[in-house]
Coordinates of C-alpha atoms in Angstrom, one line a residue:
X1 CA 76.7 -165.4 -56.8
X2 CA 76.0 -162.3 -58.8
X3 CA 77.9 -165.0 -61.3
X4 CA 75.8 -168.1 -61.3
X5 CA 72.6 -165.9 -60.7
X6 CA 73.2 -164.3 -64.1
X7 CA 73.8 -167.4 -65.8
X8 CA 70.4 -169.0 -64.6
X9 CA 68.1 -165.9 -66.0
X10 CA 70.3 -166.1 -69.6
X11 CA 70.0 -169.9 -69.6
X12 CA 66.3 -170.5 -67.5
X13 CA 67.2 -174.2 -69.1
X14 CA 70.1 -175.0 -67.3
X15 CA 67.9 -174.0 -64.0
X16 CA 67.1 -177.8 -63.1
X17 CA 70.8 -178.8 -63.7
X18 CA 71.9 -175.9 -61.2
X19 CA 69.3 -177.2 -58.7
X20 CA 69.8 -180.8 -59.7
X21 CA 74.2 -180.1 -58.6
X22 CA 73.8 -177.7 -55.1
X23 CA 70.9 -180.5 -54.4
X24 CA 73.5 -183.3 -55.1
X25 CA 76.6 -181.1 -53.0
X26 CA 74.2 -180.4 -49.8
X27 CA 73.1 -183.8 -49.2
X28 CA 77.0 -185.1 -49.2
X29 CA 78.0 -182.4 -47.2
X30 CA 74.8 -183.0 -45.4
X31 CA 76.3 -186.4 -45.0
X32 CA 80.1 -185.5 -44.0
X33 CA 78.9 -183.3 -41.6
X34 CA 80.4 -180.1 -43.3
X35 CA 78.0 -177.5 -41.8
X36 CA 79.3 -174.6 -42.8
X37 CA 79.2 -175.7 -46.9
X38 CA 75.3 -176.8 -46.4
X39 CA 74.6 -173.4 -45.1
X40 CA 76.3 -172.1 -48.5
X41 CA 74.5 -174.3 -50.6
X42 CA 70.9 -173.3 -49.2
X43 CA 72.1 -169.5 -49.6
X44 CA 72.4 -170.0 -53.3
X45 CA 69.3 -172.2 -53.5
X46 CA 67.4 -169.5 -52.1
X47 CA 68.6 -166.7 -53.5
X48 CA 67.9 -168.6 -57.0
X49 CA 64.8 -169.3 -56.1
X50 CA 64.1 -165.3 -55.2
X51 CA 65.4 -164.1 -58.6
X52 CA 64.0 -167.0 -61.0
X53 CA 60.9 -166.9 -62.1
X54 CA 60.8 -168.5 -65.3
X55 CA 58.6 -171.8 -66.9
X56 CA 61.6 -173.6 -65.9
X57 CA 61.0 -173.4 -62.0
X58 CA 59.3 -176.0 -61.2
X59 CA 61.8 -179.1 -61.5
X60 CA 63.7 -176.5 -59.7
X61 CA 61.8 -176.3 -57.0
X62 CA 61.5 -180.0 -57.0
X63 CA 64.9 -180.2 -56.3
X64 CA 64.9 -177.3 -53.7
X65 CA 62.5 -178.6 -52.0
X66 CA 63.8 -182.2 -51.4
X67 CA 67.0 -180.3 -49.8
X68 CA 64.6 -178.4 -47.2
X69 CA 63.5 -182.4 -46.8
X70 CA 67.0 -184.0 -46.3
X71 CA 67.5 -180.8 -43.4
X72 CA 64.5 -181.3 -41.6
X73 CA 64.8 -185.2 -41.5
X74 CA 68.7 -184.5 -39.6
X75 CA 68.7 -184.7 -36.6
X76 CA 70.5 -181.6 -35.6
X77 CA 68.3 -178.6 -34.6
X78 CA 69.9 -176.0 -36.0
X79 CA 69.7 -177.8 -39.3
X80 CA 65.6 -178.4 -38.9
X81 CA 65.7 -175.0 -38.2
X82 CA 67.8 -173.6 -41.2
X83 CA 65.5 -176.2 -43.6
X84 CA 62.3 -174.1 -41.8
X85 CA 63.4 -171.4 -42.6
X86 CA 64.4 -171.9 -46.2
X87 CA 60.6 -173.4 -47.1
X88 CA 59.1 -169.9 -45.0
X89 CA 61.0 -167.7 -48.0
X90 CA 59.9 -170.2 -50.4
X91 CA 56.0 -170.2 -49.2
X92 CA 56.3 -166.2 -49.6
X93 CA 57.0 -166.6 -53.3
X94 CA 54.1 -166.0 -55.7
X95 CA 54.9 -168.7 -58.4
X96 CA 54.2 -167.3 -62.5
X97 CA 53.1 -171.3 -63.2
X98 CA 51.0 -173.7 -62.0
X99 CA 52.1 -177.0 -60.3
X100 CA 50.0 -180.3 -60.5
X101 CA 52.1 -183.2 -59.1
X102 CA 53.6 -181.5 -55.7
X103 CA 52.4 -182.7 -52.3
X104 CA 53.5 -181.4 -48.8
X105 CA 52.1 -184.2 -47.0
X106 CA 55.6 -184.4 -45.6
X107 CA 56.0 -181.2 -44.9
X108 CA 52.6 -181.1 -42.9
X109 CA 53.7 -184.0 -40.6
X110 CA 57.2 -182.8 -40.5
X111 CA 56.6 -179.6 -39.2
X112 CA 53.6 -180.6 -37.1
X113 CA 56.2 -183.1 -35.1
X114 CA 58.5 -180.1 -34.8
X115 CA 56.0 -178.1 -32.7
X116 CA 55.8 -180.8 -30.3
X117 CA 59.2 -180.9 -29.7
X118 CA 60.7 -182.2 -26.3
X119 CA 64.6 -181.8 -26.9
X120 CA 66.3 -181.6 -23.3
X121 CA 67.5 -177.8 -23.5
X122 CA 64.2 -175.5 -23.0
X123 CA 65.9 -172.6 -25.7
X124 CA 66.7 -174.9 -28.5
X125 CA 62.8 -176.8 -27.8
X126 CA 61.5 -173.4 -28.2
X127 CA 63.8 -172.6 -31.3
X128 CA 62.3 -175.9 -32.6
X129 CA 58.7 -175.5 -31.9
X130 CA 58.8 -171.7 -33.6
X131 CA 60.1 -173.0 -36.4
X132 CA 57.3 -176.3 -36.5
X133 CA 55.0 -173.0 -36.3
X134 CA 56.5 -170.9 -38.7
X135 CA 56.5 -174.0 -41.2
X136 CA 53.2 -174.7 -40.8
X137 CA 52.2 -171.1 -41.5
X138 CA 54.3 -171.3 -44.5
X139 CA 52.5 -174.7 -45.9
X140 CA 48.9 -172.5 -45.2
X141 CA 50.2 -169.3 -47.1
X142 CA 51.4 -172.0 -49.8
X143 CA 48.4 -174.1 -50.7
X144 CA 45.5 -171.8 -49.0
X145 CA 44.5 -170.3 -52.6
X146 CA 46.8 -172.3 -55.0
X147 CA 43.4 -175.1 -56.2
X148 CA 45.9 -177.4 -57.6
X149 CA 47.6 -177.9 -54.6
X150 CA 46.8 -180.5 -52.5
X151 CA 43.9 -179.5 -49.8
X152 CA 44.5 -178.0 -46.7
X153 CA 41.5 -177.7 -45.5
X154 CA 41.1 -181.8 -46.2
X155 CA 40.6 -183.4 -42.2
X156 CA 44.0 -185.3 -42.4
X157 CA 45.9 -182.0 -42.7
X158 CA 43.9 -180.0 -40.0
X159 CA 43.8 -183.1 -37.7
X160 CA 47.7 -182.5 -37.5
X161 CA 47.5 -178.5 -38.4
X162 CA 45.2 -177.6 -35.9
X163 CA 46.2 -179.3 -32.7
X164 CA 49.9 -178.5 -33.0
X165 CA 48.7 -175.2 -33.0
X166 CA 46.2 -175.4 -29.8
X167 CA 49.7 -177.9 -28.0
X168 CA 51.7 -174.2 -28.0
X169 CA 48.7 -171.8 -27.5
X170 CA 48.1 -174.0 -24.5
X171 CA 51.7 -173.4 -23.3
X172 CA 50.9 -169.6 -22.7
X173 CA 47.7 -169.8 -21.7
X174 CA 48.2 -167.2 -18.7
X175 CA 48.5 -164.7 -21.4
X176 CA 44.8 -164.2 -22.5
X177 CA 43.6 -162.6 -25.8
X178 CA 41.7 -159.9 -24.4
X179 CA 41.0 -158.8 -28.2
X180 CA 40.6 -159.4 -31.5
X181 CA 44.5 -158.7 -32.3
X182 CA 47.4 -158.8 -29.8
X183 CA 48.9 -156.2 -31.8
X184 CA 49.4 -154.7 -28.3
X185 CA 51.6 -157.2 -27.1
X186 CA 55.1 -155.9 -26.8
X187 CA 58.1 -157.5 -28.8
X188 CA 59.7 -159.9 -26.8
X189 CA 55.8 -161.3 -25.9
X190 CA 55.3 -161.9 -29.7
X191 CA 58.7 -163.8 -30.3
X192 CA 56.9 -166.0 -27.7
X193 CA 55.5 -169.2 -29.1
X194 CA 52.0 -169.0 -27.5
X195 CA 52.1 -165.5 -29.4
X196 CA 53.4 -166.4 -32.8
X197 CA 50.9 -169.2 -32.8
X198 CA 47.9 -167.3 -32.3
X199 CA 48.9 -165.2 -34.9
X200 CA 49.3 -168.4 -37.0
X201 CA 46.1 -169.7 -36.2
X202 CA 44.1 -166.7 -36.9
X203 CA 45.8 -166.4 -40.1
X204 CA 44.2 -170.0 -40.4
X205 CA 41.0 -169.3 -39.7
X206 CA 40.9 -165.7 -41.1
X207 CA 41.4 -167.7 -44.7
X208 CA 38.8 -170.3 -44.3
X209 CA 35.8 -170.1 -46.4
X210 CA 32.3 -171.8 -45.8
X211 CA 32.6 -175.1 -46.7
X212 CA 36.3 -175.2 -44.3
X213 CA 34.8 -173.7 -41.0
X214 CA 33.7 -177.8 -40.0
X215 CA 37.3 -179.3 -41.2
X216 CA 38.7 -176.8 -38.7
X217 CA 37.0 -176.2 -35.7
X218 CA 36.4 -180.1 -35.8
X219 CA 40.2 -180.8 -34.4
X220 CA 39.1 -178.1 -31.6
X221 CA 36.6 -179.7 -30.3
X222 CA 38.9 -183.2 -30.3
X223 CA 41.7 -181.6 -29.1
X224 CA 39.8 -180.4 -26.1
X225 CA 37.8 -183.5 -25.5
X226 CA 41.4 -185.5 -25.5
X227 CA 43.1 -183.2 -23.0
X228 CA 40.0 -182.6 -20.5
X229 CA 40.0 -178.6 -21.6
X230 CA 36.5 -178.1 -21.2
X231 CA 37.0 -178.2 -17.9
X232 CA 39.2 -175.5 -16.8
X233 CA 36.9 -173.5 -19.5
X234 CA 39.7 -170.9 -19.9
X235 CA 41.4 -172.2 -22.6
X236 CA 38.3 -173.6 -24.2
X237 CA 37.1 -170.0 -23.9
X238 CA 40.2 -168.8 -25.0
X239 CA 40.3 -170.7 -27.8
X240 CA 36.7 -169.5 -29.5
X241 CA 37.1 -166.2 -28.8
X242 CA 40.2 -166.7 -31.1
X243 CA 38.1 -168.2 -33.5
X244 CA 35.4 -166.6 -33.4
X245 CA 37.0 -163.0 -34.2
X246 CA 39.1 -164.7 -36.8
X247 CA 36.4 -166.0 -39.4
X248 CA 34.1 -164.0 -41.6
X249 CA 31.6 -162.5 -39.3
X250 CA 28.4 -164.1 -41.7
X251 CA 29.9 -167.8 -40.6
X252 CA 30.2 -167.5 -37.2
X253 CA 26.3 -169.2 -37.3
X254 CA 28.6 -172.4 -38.4
X255 CA 30.6 -172.4 -34.5
X256 CA 27.3 -172.0 -32.9
X257 CA 26.0 -174.9 -34.7
X258 CA 29.7 -177.5 -34.4
X259 CA 29.2 -176.3 -30.5
X260 CA 26.0 -177.3 -30.4
X261 CA 26.2 -180.3 -31.9
X262 CA 29.0 -181.5 -29.4
X263 CA 27.2 -180.5 -27.1
X264 CA 24.5 -183.0 -28.0
X265 CA 27.5 -185.6 -28.1
X266 CA 28.5 -185.2 -24.9
X267 CA 24.7 -185.5 -23.3
X268 CA 26.3 -188.4 -20.7
X269 CA 29.4 -186.2 -20.4
X270 CA 30.2 -185.0 -16.9
X271 CA 28.1 -181.6 -15.9
X272 CA 31.3 -180.0 -15.9
X273 CA 32.9 -181.3 -19.0
X274 CA 29.2 -180.1 -20.4
X275 CA 29.1 -177.2 -18.1
X276 CA 32.6 -175.9 -20.1
X277 CA 30.5 -176.4 -23.8
X278 CA 28.1 -174.2 -22.6
X279 CA 30.0 -171.8 -21.1
X280 CA 32.3 -171.9 -23.9
X281 CA 28.8 -171.6 -26.2
X282 CA 27.8 -168.4 -24.2
X283 CA 31.3 -166.5 -25.2
X284 CA 30.9 -167.6 -28.8
X285 CA 27.3 -166.9 -29.1
X286 CA 27.6 -163.2 -27.5
X287 CA 30.4 -162.5 -30.4
X288 CA 28.5 -164.1 -33.4
X289 CA 25.1 -161.9 -32.1
X290 CA 27.2 -158.6 -33.5
X291 CA 27.6 -160.8 -36.5
X292 CA 25.6 -163.1 -38.3
X293 CA 23.6 -166.0 -36.1
X294 CA 21.9 -167.5 -39.3
X295 CA 19.2 -169.3 -38.5
X296 CA 20.5 -170.8 -35.5
X297 CA 18.5 -168.8 -33.1
X298 CA 16.1 -170.8 -32.4
X299 CA 18.2 -173.7 -32.5
X300 CA 20.3 -172.1 -30.0
X301 CA 17.6 -172.4 -27.2
X302 CA 16.2 -175.0 -28.9
X303 CA 19.4 -176.7 -27.3
X304 CA 19.8 -175.1 -24.4
X305 CA 16.4 -176.4 -22.9
X306 CA 17.0 -179.8 -24.3
X307 CA 19.9 -180.0 -22.0
X308 CA 18.2 -178.5 -19.2
X309 CA 16.1 -180.9 -18.8
X310 CA 18.2 -183.7 -19.0
X311 CA 20.2 -182.3 -15.8
X312 CA 17.1 -181.8 -14.2
X313 CA 16.4 -185.4 -14.9
X314 CA 20.0 -186.7 -14.0
X315 CA 20.0 -184.4 -10.8
X316 CA 16.3 -186.6 -9.8
X317 CA 17.4 -190.0 -10.8
X318 CA 21.1 -190.2 -9.9
X319 CA 22.7 -191.4 -13.1
X320 CA 22.6 -191.4 -17.0
X321 CA 21.4 -194.2 -17.7
X322 CA 17.9 -195.0 -16.9
X323 CA 17.7 -198.5 -17.1
X324 CA 20.9 -199.2 -15.7
X325 CA 20.5 -196.5 -12.8
X326 CA 24.1 -196.7 -10.8
X327 CA 26.1 -197.3 -13.0
X328 CA 27.6 -193.9 -13.7
X329 CA 27.0 -191.7 -10.3
X330 CA 26.4 -187.9 -10.8
X331 CA 27.3 -184.9 -8.0
X332 CA 24.3 -183.4 -7.8
X333 CA 25.9 -179.9 -7.2
X334 CA 27.6 -180.2 -10.4
X335 CA 24.6 -180.5 -11.9
X336 CA 22.9 -177.6 -10.4
X337 CA 26.1 -175.2 -11.7
X338 CA 25.3 -176.5 -15.1
X339 CA 21.9 -176.1 -14.6
X340 CA 22.9 -172.1 -13.8
X341 CA 25.1 -171.9 -16.6
X342 CA 22.3 -173.1 -18.9
X343 CA 20.2 -170.4 -17.8
X344 CA 23.0 -167.7 -18.0
X345 CA 23.6 -168.6 -21.6
X346 CA 20.2 -168.6 -22.6
X347 CA 19.6 -164.9 -20.8
X348 CA 22.8 -163.6 -22.0
X349 CA 22.1 -164.5 -26.0
X350 CA 18.7 -163.1 -25.9
X351 CA 19.7 -159.7 -24.5
X352 CA 21.2 -159.9 -27.6
X353 CA 18.7 -160.2 -29.8
X354 CA 16.6 -157.5 -31.7
X355 CA 13.4 -156.6 -29.8
X356 CA 10.9 -158.3 -32.5
X357 CA 12.7 -161.7 -31.7
X358 CA 12.7 -161.5 -28.2
X359 CA 8.7 -162.1 -28.4
X360 CA 9.3 -165.4 -30.4
X361 CA 11.9 -166.7 -28.3
X362 CA 9.7 -166.0 -25.0
X363 CA 6.8 -168.0 -27.0
X364 CA 9.3 -170.5 -28.1
X365 CA 10.5 -171.0 -24.3
X366 CA 6.6 -171.1 -22.9
X367 CA 6.3 -173.9 -25.7
X368 CA 9.0 -176.1 -24.0
X369 CA 8.1 -175.4 -20.2
X370 CA 6.0 -178.8 -19.5
X371 CA 2.7 -178.5 -17.7
X372 CA 3.0 -178.4 -14.1
X373 CA 2.7 -181.3 -12.0
X374 CA 4.2 -183.6 -14.3
X375 CA 7.3 -183.3 -12.6
X376 CA 8.3 -184.6 -9.0
X377 CA 10.0 -181.8 -8.0
X378 CA 11.2 -177.7 -8.6
X379 CA 14.6 -177.3 -8.5
X380 CA 15.9 -173.9 -6.7
X381 CA 16.0 -171.0 -9.5
X382 CA 18.7 -169.3 -11.4
X383 CA 19.5 -166.2 -11.6
X384 CA 16.3 -165.1 -13.6
X385 CA 18.9 -163.8 -16.8
X386 CA 16.4 -164.8 -18.5
X387 CA 14.1 -162.1 -17.8
X388 CA 15.4 -159.5 -20.1
X389 CA 13.5 -161.2 -22.7
X390 CA 10.8 -158.5 -21.4
X391 CA 12.6 -156.2 -19.1
X392 CA 13.1 -153.6 -22.2
X393 CA 13.8 -150.9 -19.5
X394 CA 16.0 -152.1 -16.8
X395 CA 13.5 -152.0 -14.4
X396 CA 14.3 -155.9 -12.9
X397 CA 17.3 -154.7 -10.7
X398 CA 15.2 -152.7 -8.8
X399 CA 13.0 -155.3 -7.7
X400 CA 15.8 -158.2 -7.6
X401 CA 17.6 -155.7 -5.1
X402 CA 14.9 -155.9 -2.7
X403 CA 13.0 -158.8 -0.8
X404 CA 9.2 -159.3 -1.7
X405 CA 7.4 -156.9 0.2
X406 CA 4.7 -154.7 0.3
X407 CA 5.8 -150.5 -1.2
X408 CA 3.4 -148.1 0.1
X409 CA 4.5 -145.8 -2.3
X410 CA 6.5 -147.5 -5.8
X411 CA 7.4 -143.7 -6.8
X412 CA 10.8 -144.2 -5.1
X413 CA 11.6 -147.4 -7.5
X414 CA 11.9 -144.8 -9.7
X415 CA 9.9 -147.6 -12.5
X416 CA 10.0 -146.6 -16.4
X417 CA 6.6 -147.5 -17.5
X418 CA 6.5 -147.0 -21.9
X419 CA 3.1 -146.9 -23.7
X420 CA 3.0 -150.4 -24.5
X421 CA 3.8 -151.1 -28.8
X422 CA 1.8 -152.3 -31.1
X423 CA 3.8 -155.4 -31.9
X424 CA 3.5 -155.6 -28.1
X425 CA 0.2 -155.8 -28.1
X426 CA 0.2 -158.2 -31.2
X427 CA 1.8 -160.2 -29.3
X428 CA -0.3 -160.5 -26.1
X429 CA -3.8 -160.6 -27.6
X430 CA -2.4 -163.6 -29.7
X431 CA -0.1 -165.4 -26.8
X432 CA -1.0 -163.7 -23.3
X433 CA -3.5 -166.5 -22.3
X434 CA -0.7 -169.0 -22.6
X435 CA 1.5 -167.0 -20.8
X436 CA -1.6 -166.7 -17.9
X437 CA -2.3 -170.1 -17.5
X438 CA 1.8 -171.0 -17.0
X439 CA 1.7 -168.2 -14.2
X440 CA -1.4 -170.1 -12.6
X441 CA -0.6 -173.5 -12.5
X442 CA 2.9 -172.9 -11.5
X443 CA 1.7 -171.5 -7.9
X444 CA 0.0 -174.4 -7.7
X445 CA 2.7 -176.4 -7.6
X446 CA 3.1 -178.0 -4.2
X447 CA 7.2 -178.1 -4.7
X448 CA 7.6 -174.4 -4.9
X449 CA 9.3 -172.5 -2.5
X450 CA 10.3 -169.0 -2.3
X451 CA 12.4 -167.6 -5.1
X452 CA 9.9 -169.4 -6.9
X453 CA 7.3 -166.8 -6.0
X454 CA 9.9 -164.2 -6.3
X455 CA 10.6 -164.9 -9.5
X456 CA 6.6 -165.4 -10.6
X457 CA 6.1 -161.3 -8.8
X458 CA 9.0 -160.4 -10.9
X459 CA 7.3 -161.7 -13.9
X460 CA 4.0 -160.4 -13.3
X461 CA 5.4 -156.9 -12.7
X462 CA 7.5 -156.6 -16.1
X463 CA 4.8 -157.7 -18.0
X464 CA 2.5 -155.0 -16.2
X465 CA 5.3 -152.6 -17.1
X466 CA 6.8 -153.8 -20.1
X467 CA 3.3 -155.4 -22.0
X468 CA 0.3 -154.1 -20.5
X469 CA -2.2 -152.3 -22.2
X470 CA -5.4 -152.3 -20.8
X471 CA -7.4 -155.5 -21.3
X472 CA -4.0 -156.7 -20.1
X473 CA -4.3 -154.8 -16.9
X474 CA -7.6 -156.4 -16.7
X475 CA -6.5 -159.9 -17.4
X476 CA -3.5 -159.5 -15.1
X477 CA -6.0 -158.4 -12.1
X478 CA -8.3 -161.0 -13.0
X479 CA -5.2 -163.3 -12.7
X480 CA -4.3 -162.3 -9.2
X481 CA -8.3 -162.5 -8.0
X482 CA -7.7 -166.2 -9.3
X483 CA -4.1 -166.7 -7.2
X484 CA -6.2 -165.7 -3.8
X485 CA -9.5 -167.9 -5.2
X486 CA -6.7 -170.9 -5.4
X487 CA -5.4 -170.2 -1.8
X488 CA -8.4 -170.6 -0.3
X489 CA -9.6 -173.3 -1.8
X490 CA -9.5 -177.1 -0.4
X491 CA -9.6 -179.1 -3.6
X492 CA -5.8 -178.6 -4.3
X493 CA -4.5 -179.7 -1.4
X494 CA -1.8 -177.1 -1.0
X495 CA 0.4 -177.1 2.3
X496 CA 0.1 -173.9 4.7
X497 CA 3.0 -172.4 3.4
X498 CA 2.1 -172.2 0.1
X499 CA -1.3 -171.0 0.6
X500 CA 0.1 -168.4 2.7
X501 CA 2.7 -167.3 -0.2
X502 CA 0.1 -167.5 -2.9
X503 CA -2.1 -164.6 -0.7
X504 CA 1.0 -163.0 -0.3
X505 CA 2.0 -163.2 -3.6
X506 CA -1.5 -161.7 -4.8
X507 CA -1.5 -158.9 -1.8
X508 CA 2.3 -157.6 -3.3
X509 CA 1.1 -157.6 -6.8
X510 CA -2.4 -156.0 -6.3
X511 CA -0.7 -153.2 -4.7
X512 CA 1.8 -153.2 -8.0
X513 CA -0.3 -152.7 -10.3
X514 CA -3.0 -150.3 -8.0
X515 CA -0.5 -148.2 -8.1
X516 CA 0.6 -148.3 -12.1
X517 CA -3.5 -148.0 -12.6
X518 CA -3.4 -144.7 -10.8
X519 CA -7.0 -144.7 -10.0
X520 CA -7.3 -143.8 -6.0
X521 CA -10.3 -145.9 -5.3
X522 CA -8.9 -149.2 -6.5
X523 CA -5.9 -148.2 -4.4
X524 CA -7.4 -147.1 -1.7
X525 CA -9.4 -150.9 -1.0
X526 CA -6.3 -152.3 -1.7
X527 CA -4.9 -150.5 1.0
X528 CA -7.7 -151.3 3.0
X529 CA -7.2 -155.1 2.6
X530 CA -3.7 -154.9 3.5
X531 CA -4.0 -152.8 7.1
X532 CA -6.6 -155.2 7.9
X533 CA -3.7 -158.5 7.1
X534 CA -1.6 -156.3 9.4
X535 CA -3.6 -156.3 12.0
X536 CA -5.5 -159.7 12.1
X537 CA -3.3 -162.6 9.3
X538 CA 0.3 -161.1 8.7
X539 CA 0.8 -164.3 7.6
X540 CA -0.9 -163.6 4.4
X541 CA 1.6 -160.7 3.2
X542 CA 4.9 -161.1 2.1
X543 CA 7.1 -159.6 4.9
X544 CA 6.1 -162.8 7.0
X545 CA 6.1 -165.2 4.8
X546 CA 8.7 -164.6 2.7
X547 CA 11.5 -165.1 5.2
X548 CA 14.1 -167.4 6.1
X549 CA 12.1 -168.6 9.2
X550 CA 8.0 -168.0 8.0
X551 CA 5.7 -167.1 10.6
X552 CA 3.2 -169.2 9.6
X553 CA -0.1 -170.3 11.4
X554 CA 0.0 -174.6 11.3
X555 CA -3.6 -174.3 9.9
X556 CA -5.1 -172.1 7.7
X557 CA -8.9 -171.0 9.4
X558 CA -11.5 -170.0 6.7
X559 CA -10.9 -166.5 5.2
X560 CA -13.8 -163.9 4.2
X561 CA -14.9 -160.4 4.7
X562 CA -12.3 -157.5 5.1
X563 CA -9.2 -160.0 4.6
X564 CA -9.8 -160.4 1.2
X565 CA -9.6 -158.2 -2.2
X566 CA -13.1 -158.3 -3.2
X567 CA -13.6 -158.9 -7.2
X568 CA -17.1 -157.2 -7.3
X569 CA -15.7 -153.8 -5.5
X570 CA -12.5 -153.8 -7.8
X571 CA -14.5 -154.1 -11.0
X572 CA -16.7 -151.5 -10.1
X573 CA -14.2 -148.7 -9.1
X574 CA -12.2 -150.0 -12.2
X575 CA -15.1 -149.6 -14.3
X576 CA -16.1 -146.2 -13.6
X577 CA -12.2 -145.3 -14.7
X578 CA -13.4 -146.8 -18.2
X579 CA -12.3 -150.6 -17.8
X580 CA -13.8 -152.9 -19.3
X581 CA -16.5 -154.2 -16.1
X582 CA -17.8 -157.3 -17.9
X583 CA -14.4 -159.3 -18.1
X584 CA -13.3 -157.7 -14.6
X585 CA -16.5 -159.5 -13.2
X586 CA -15.6 -162.9 -14.9
X587 CA -13.5 -164.9 -12.8
X588 CA -10.3 -166.4 -14.5
X589 CA -9.9 -169.7 -15.9
X590 CA -6.8 -171.5 -16.6
X591 CA -7.8 -173.0 -20.5
X592 CA -6.4 -176.2 -21.5
X593 CA -5.3 -176.5 -25.3
X594 CA -5.1 -180.2 -27.0
X595 CA -1.6 -179.6 -27.2
X596 CA -1.4 -179.0 -23.0
X597 CA -3.5 -183.1 -22.8
X598 CA -1.3 -184.4 -25.3
X599 CA 2.1 -183.2 -23.9
X600 CA 0.8 -185.7 -20.8
X601 CA 1.2 -188.7 -22.6
X602 CA 4.1 -188.0 -24.6
X603 CA 7.5 -189.2 -23.6
X604 CA 10.4 -187.2 -22.7
X605 CA 12.4 -185.9 -26.0
X606 CA 9.9 -186.9 -28.4
X607 CA 8.7 -184.2 -30.8
X608 CA 6.0 -183.9 -31.5
X609 CA 3.3 -182.1 -34.6
X610 CA 0.2 -180.4 -34.2
X611 CA -2.4 -177.8 -34.9
X612 CA -3.3 -176.3 -32.0
X613 CA -7.3 -174.7 -32.5
X614 CA -9.3 -172.8 -29.9
X615 CA -12.6 -171.7 -30.9
X616 CA -14.0 -168.1 -29.7
X617 CA -17.0 -168.3 -28.3
X618 CA -18.5 -167.2 -24.4
X619 CA -15.3 -166.1 -22.4
X620 CA -12.1 -163.8 -24.0
X621 CA -10.2 -166.7 -23.3
X622 CA -11.2 -169.0 -25.8
X623 CA -9.7 -166.5 -28.7
X624 CA -9.5 -168.4 -31.6
X625 CA -5.5 -169.5 -32.2
X626 CA -4.9 -171.2 -35.5
X627 CA -0.8 -171.9 -35.6
X628 CA 1.7 -174.8 -36.3
X629 CA 4.4 -175.5 -34.0
X630 CA 7.1 -178.4 -33.4
X631 CA 6.8 -178.7 -29.0
X632 CA 9.1 -181.2 -27.2
X633 CA 7.2 -182.2 -24.0
X634 CA 10.5 -181.2 -21.8
X635 CA 10.1 -180.3 -18.5
X636 CA 12.7 -177.8 -17.1
X637 CA 10.6 -176.1 -14.2
X638 CA 13.6 -173.2 -13.7
X639 CA 12.8 -171.9 -17.2
X640 CA 8.9 -171.2 -15.7
X641 CA 10.3 -168.8 -13.5
X642 CA 12.8 -167.0 -16.1
X643 CA 11.6 -166.0 -19.1

């Protein structure tokens, strides 16, 4: 071998003839089953390849690859593994001269086939599969950075490589990837096909450039579709954790976009499939938010809100097809689980956003929520995770851990209240009326139940602590008093329970806001009304309404006097503390915009562009707002109680 190597290096023009001779010998030995000589010939080819880097190496490489192909085509596992090992050695060599005509199509196909080996002996089957994985890794290393080679990122190659890797990764699904790198695994685990596959998959993704991400991720989506792996969630989540941790962080938003597009493509798939995609999106978005999410922030919310709307629609109609009702029956509980998953994802992703984006996201969600009354029923609310959007000091758990009751001393809650920032002041000045209108209109929905009123209370409370300046406090008090008037009105034809619930909501909130303002006379007035209700009309307080069996009368007689919170009295006592008495004395009336009126006439899913212009004249609610926005007319009652 030393003499042969010296001869090849001394006369490089003879290298191609040496390769041709060894190739001929090896072919003859394979045909005659003289496997010992086969190994000797391959060893000679390997050593010559490692030693020689002259310009004549290309012709020798052709002979070498021809022999590797011959071994891979053999039916003997040992020969296949021998050929793979030689190819891996070749893949790690940096050639001095480029090759313009070399093709690796056969090797991609053959190594992918080996990854799916079903050889009877389990030990040999494992060795063949691992050889196939190493072979694919070698092909990637050899071609990924060589512009003269066939583009390994083409779909024709990725559609073979990626599913082969996922097939072996799935075989070790029990060992979940808990970190960006499997370095902590033991030596034995690193030698398993699943661990080897994960390293190969990470290397492939790590080498992907901006323009190659789509071709690498699309086969993953197709594999999960074809093998019904979205429903189990675990494997799908594991795959995309590997993807998100392996690609360059500035490319993360491309994966998010593909997941959103795939969710749209599966809009009529079963709820379990859509829920699986949403769960994967939840994990991927959380990882992407730590790097770069690019322009996908609003796209995430837009797509999720649209699918929340579709899910509610499917649940109500009982079918995915509006024209041929009953062609594909849905399961209501699965749609509810999907809705919960969507809401969790919206909340979790919003929690990763910087503060300056949360206000814009809140406005965006409000623009997607329809005017109440357009939908025949309100589904039960979810976990309320989207209230992080405005919960800056973790006050929400202090409300959600207790039932909606009158708290005589809110100091026991240990609430954190800071001065409203300038940015929040600007946001509320521009969009507060839109928010108040939604709160008011949602309260008058006849289909509202206890969880909805509890979420409304949490929302009012959080606004009071996170976004409230003096003007906002005045407006919130006016909204609470308007809710009391709403419950008293006979024109609305509200059920007795809803009227009692609105009274209870108003009393609980006025109790909270009076203590937050620390105006003794205001607190005293609220306390006196609550005491009177406890004696004569306990069904107007949350303790008797928001329980499993509400203690409410069959009919609600006319209420007056000391049972009601008096706007004139509140205006008087707060005016003495410097609050705007003119504003306090003006009853709150929700203002409808052109946007609201148009949304009632537009069909579901139709996009409209409009310019809203409200002129400011007498009332404070008519402050001029001039903006251009695109709004989907979607009805998602969940979000009214969660942003």
